[in-house]
Amino acid sequence: MLISDEQKRAFLYQVNNPNLDYLRRKALHKRIVAASKKITVCSRCGHKNGVVKKAVGAVLKIAHAEAIPADNYSDYIYAAQENKELQNLLPKTKFTLLDPLQVQVLFSKIEKEDIPLLMVRSANTPKHPSDVILTRIPVPPCCIRPSVVSEVKSGTTEDDVTMKLSEIMLINDVIEKHKKEGSPIKTISETWDHLQVITKFKKQIRFFSQV
């Protein structure tokens, strides 16, 4: 959290109030967000607290309004060798793209005592934000897979989940094959992006997966 320790203690005292109703919780959450937005630089990591929004034209990526630090230019050395103009464009960048792996790393750095300040309701104990991004998908036995109405024959079928799981495993195998064969980074990246969001099920059920 970007707010000071004194603000944290004050907000935590209010968040832990068992008599806090919905409207007061909503107003309190709004005040916490407003206080965080006033902080321009994180006191712990030194990164800028820039605007975060959905990246246009990118697959499951978030655009963070922060220029690429000069210390990170070395991460783009191989790309710069292929594209000579890239070296001159790096200092002019205004946004940094965050993929699911980077977001998961950021979430994992959230301290346990700060989780109540996010004011995300859970059944029993607050869940850590890093759990929001799935890295493992349970594979239910065929006998308990949800049935859906078949479009090609009468009755129901459980093939929707089966086909989706098969597709996820296939794409993971393709990525592993690309890595072993030394395929171009662009090819591996595009395949990995495709793995992040795979076609949705009926009833708007989406599956997310990452290697």
Coordinates of C-alpha atoms in Angstrom, one line a residue:
M1 CA 0.0 0.0 0.0
L2 CA 1.2 3.5 -0.9
I3 CA -0.2 5.2 2.1
S4 CA 1.8 6.0 5.2
D5 CA 2.0 3.7 8.3
E6 CA -0.1 6.3 10.3
Q7 CA -2.8 6.3 7.6
K8 CA -2.7 2.5 7.5
R9 CA -3.4 2.2 11.3
A10 CA -6.2 4.7 11.1
F11 CA -7.9 3.0 8.1
L12 CA -7.3 -0.5 9.6
Y13 CA -9.1 0.6 12.8
Q14 CA -12.1 1.6 10.7
V15 CA -12.0 -1.5 8.4
N16 CA -12.0 -3.9 11.4
N17 CA -15.2 -2.3 12.7
P18 CA -17.7 -5.3 12.8
N19 CA -20.6 -2.9 12.6
L20 CA -19.5 -1.3 9.3
D21 CA -22.5 -1.4 6.9
Y22 CA -22.3 -1.5 3.1
L23 CA -22.5 2.3 2.5
R24 CA -19.9 3.1 5.1
R25 CA -17.6 0.4 3.7
K26 CA -18.0 1.8 0.2
A27 CA -17.3 5.3 1.5
L28 CA -14.2 4.1 3.4
H29 CA -12.9 2.2 0.4
K30 CA -13.3 5.4 -1.6
R31 CA -11.2 7.3 0.9
I32 CA -8.5 4.7 0.9
V33 CA -8.3 4.8 -2.9
A34 CA -8.2 8.7 -2.9
A35 CA -5.4 8.7 -0.3
S36 CA -3.4 6.2 -2.3
K37 CA -3.8 8.3 -5.5
K38 CA -2.1 11.3 -3.8
I39 CA 1.1 9.3 -3.5
T40 CA 3.2 9.7 -6.6
V41 CA 6.1 7.4 -5.8
C42 CA 6.2 4.2 -3.8
S43 CA 8.4 4.7 -0.7
R44 CA 9.5 1.0 -0.8
C45 CA 10.4 0.3 -4.4
G46 CA 10.7 3.8 -5.8
H47 CA 8.4 3.1 -8.7
K48 CA 5.9 5.8 -10.0
N49 CA 2.3 5.5 -9.0
G50 CA 1.0 6.0 -12.6
V51 CA -2.3 5.5 -14.2
V52 CA -3.3 1.9 -14.8
K53 CA -5.6 0.9 -17.7
K54 CA -6.3 -1.9 -20.1
A55 CA -3.8 -2.0 -22.9
V56 CA -5.5 -1.5 -26.3
G57 CA -4.7 -4.2 -28.9
A58 CA -2.8 -6.4 -26.3
V59 CA -3.9 -9.8 -25.0
L60 CA -4.6 -9.7 -21.2
K61 CA -2.1 -6.9 -20.6
I62 CA -2.3 -3.8 -18.5
A63 CA -0.7 -0.4 -19.4
H64 CA 1.0 1.4 -16.6
A65 CA 1.8 5.0 -17.1
E66 CA 5.5 4.8 -16.3
A67 CA 8.5 5.2 -18.6
I68 CA 11.0 2.4 -18.8
P69 CA 13.7 3.1 -16.2
A70 CA 17.2 3.5 -17.7
D71 CA 18.4 0.6 -15.4
N72 CA 16.1 -1.7 -17.3
Y73 CA 17.4 -0.9 -20.8
S74 CA 19.6 -4.0 -20.7
D75 CA 16.4 -6.1 -20.7
Y76 CA 15.8 -5.0 -24.3
I77 CA 19.4 -5.4 -25.6
Y78 CA 18.5 -8.4 -27.8
A79 CA 15.5 -6.6 -29.3
A80 CA 17.6 -3.5 -29.9
Q81 CA 20.1 -5.6 -31.9
E82 CA 17.3 -6.7 -34.2
N83 CA 15.7 -3.3 -34.4
K84 CA 18.2 -0.4 -34.4
E85 CA 15.5 2.2 -33.9
L86 CA 14.4 0.7 -30.6
Q87 CA 17.3 2.0 -28.7
N88 CA 16.3 5.6 -29.5
L89 CA 12.6 4.9 -28.7
L90 CA 13.1 3.5 -25.3
P91 CA 13.7 6.8 -23.5
K92 CA 10.5 8.1 -25.1
T93 CA 8.1 5.4 -23.9
K94 CA 5.3 6.7 -21.7
F95 CA 3.7 3.3 -20.8
T96 CA 4.9 0.0 -19.5
L97 CA 3.0 -3.2 -20.4
L98 CA 2.3 -5.5 -17.5
D99 CA 1.6 -9.2 -18.3
P100 CA 0.0 -11.7 -16.0
L101 CA 3.4 -12.9 -14.7
Q102 CA 4.5 -9.4 -13.8
V103 CA 1.1 -8.6 -12.1
Q104 CA 1.4 -11.8 -10.1
V105 CA 4.9 -10.8 -8.9
L106 CA 3.5 -7.4 -7.8
F107 CA 0.5 -9.0 -6.1
S108 CA 2.8 -11.4 -4.2
K109 CA 4.7 -8.4 -2.7
I110 CA 1.5 -7.2 -1.0
E111 CA 2.0 -7.7 2.7
K112 CA -0.4 -9.8 4.7
E113 CA -1.3 -7.0 7.1
D114 CA -2.3 -4.7 4.1
I115 CA -4.8 -7.1 2.7
P116 CA -7.8 -5.9 4.8
L117 CA -7.3 -2.4 3.4
L118 CA -8.2 -3.8 -0.1
M119 CA -11.6 -4.4 1.4
V120 CA -12.3 -7.5 -0.6
R121 CA -14.9 -9.7 1.0
S122 CA -14.1 -13.4 1.4
A123 CA -15.9 -16.4 3.1
N124 CA -13.7 -16.8 6.1
T125 CA -10.2 -15.3 6.0
P126 CA -8.9 -12.7 3.5
K127 CA -7.4 -14.3 0.4
H128 CA -4.1 -13.0 -0.9
P129 CA -4.4 -11.0 -4.2
S130 CA -1.8 -13.3 -5.8
D131 CA -4.4 -16.1 -5.7
V132 CA -6.6 -14.1 -8.2
I133 CA -4.3 -15.2 -11.1
L134 CA -4.6 -18.9 -11.6
T135 CA -1.4 -20.9 -12.3
R136 CA -3.0 -24.3 -11.8
I137 CA -6.4 -25.5 -13.1
P138 CA -8.1 -28.4 -11.4
V139 CA -9.1 -31.3 -13.7
P140 CA -12.4 -32.8 -12.5
P141 CA -13.1 -36.4 -13.3
C142 CA -15.5 -37.0 -16.2
C143 CA -18.3 -38.1 -13.9
I144 CA -18.6 -34.7 -12.2
R145 CA -17.9 -32.4 -15.2
P146 CA -20.8 -30.1 -15.9
S147 CA -23.2 -31.1 -18.6
V148 CA -24.3 -28.7 -21.4
V149 CA -26.9 -29.1 -24.1
S150 CA -25.3 -30.6 -27.1
E151 CA -25.5 -28.6 -30.3
V152 CA -24.9 -31.5 -32.7
K153 CA -27.1 -34.2 -31.1
S154 CA -29.9 -34.6 -28.6
G155 CA -29.2 -34.7 -24.9
T156 CA -26.3 -33.3 -23.0
T157 CA -22.5 -33.7 -23.2
E158 CA -19.5 -33.1 -20.9
D159 CA -17.2 -32.5 -23.9
D160 CA -16.9 -28.7 -23.3
V161 CA -14.6 -29.0 -20.3
T162 CA -12.7 -31.9 -21.8
M163 CA -12.0 -30.1 -25.0
K164 CA -10.9 -26.9 -23.1
L165 CA -8.5 -28.9 -20.9
S166 CA -7.1 -30.6 -23.9
E167 CA -6.6 -27.3 -25.7
I168 CA -4.7 -25.9 -22.7
M169 CA -2.4 -28.9 -22.5
L170 CA -1.8 -28.8 -26.2
I171 CA -0.8 -25.1 -26.1
N172 CA 1.5 -25.8 -23.2
D173 CA 3.1 -28.6 -25.2
V174 CA 3.6 -26.2 -28.2
I175 CA 5.3 -23.6 -26.0
E176 CA 7.6 -26.3 -24.6
K177 CA 8.4 -27.4 -28.1
H178 CA 9.1 -23.9 -29.2
K179 CA 11.5 -23.4 -26.3
K180 CA 13.4 -26.6 -27.0
E181 CA 13.7 -25.9 -30.7
G182 CA 14.9 -22.3 -30.1
S183 CA 12.0 -20.7 -31.9
P184 CA 12.0 -16.8 -32.2
I185 CA 10.9 -15.0 -29.0
K186 CA 8.0 -13.5 -31.0
T187 CA 6.6 -16.9 -31.7
I188 CA 6.9 -18.0 -28.1
S189 CA 5.4 -14.8 -26.9
E190 CA 2.4 -15.0 -29.2
T191 CA 1.7 -18.6 -28.2
W192 CA 2.0 -17.7 -24.5
D193 CA -0.4 -14.8 -25.0
H194 CA -2.9 -17.1 -26.7
L195 CA -2.7 -19.4 -23.6
Q196 CA -3.6 -16.6 -21.2
V197 CA -7.1 -16.2 -22.6
I198 CA -8.7 -19.1 -24.3
T199 CA -12.1 -19.2 -25.9
K200 CA -14.9 -19.0 -23.3
F201 CA -17.4 -21.6 -22.3
K202 CA -21.1 -21.2 -22.4
K203 CA -22.6 -19.3 -19.4
Q204 CA -19.6 -16.9 -19.7
I205 CA -17.1 -19.2 -17.9
R206 CA -13.6 -18.2 -18.7
F207 CA -10.4 -20.2 -18.2
F208 CA -7.1 -18.6 -17.6
S209 CA -3.8 -20.5 -17.6
Q210 CA -0.1 -19.7 -17.7
V211 CA 3.0 -21.8 -17.8

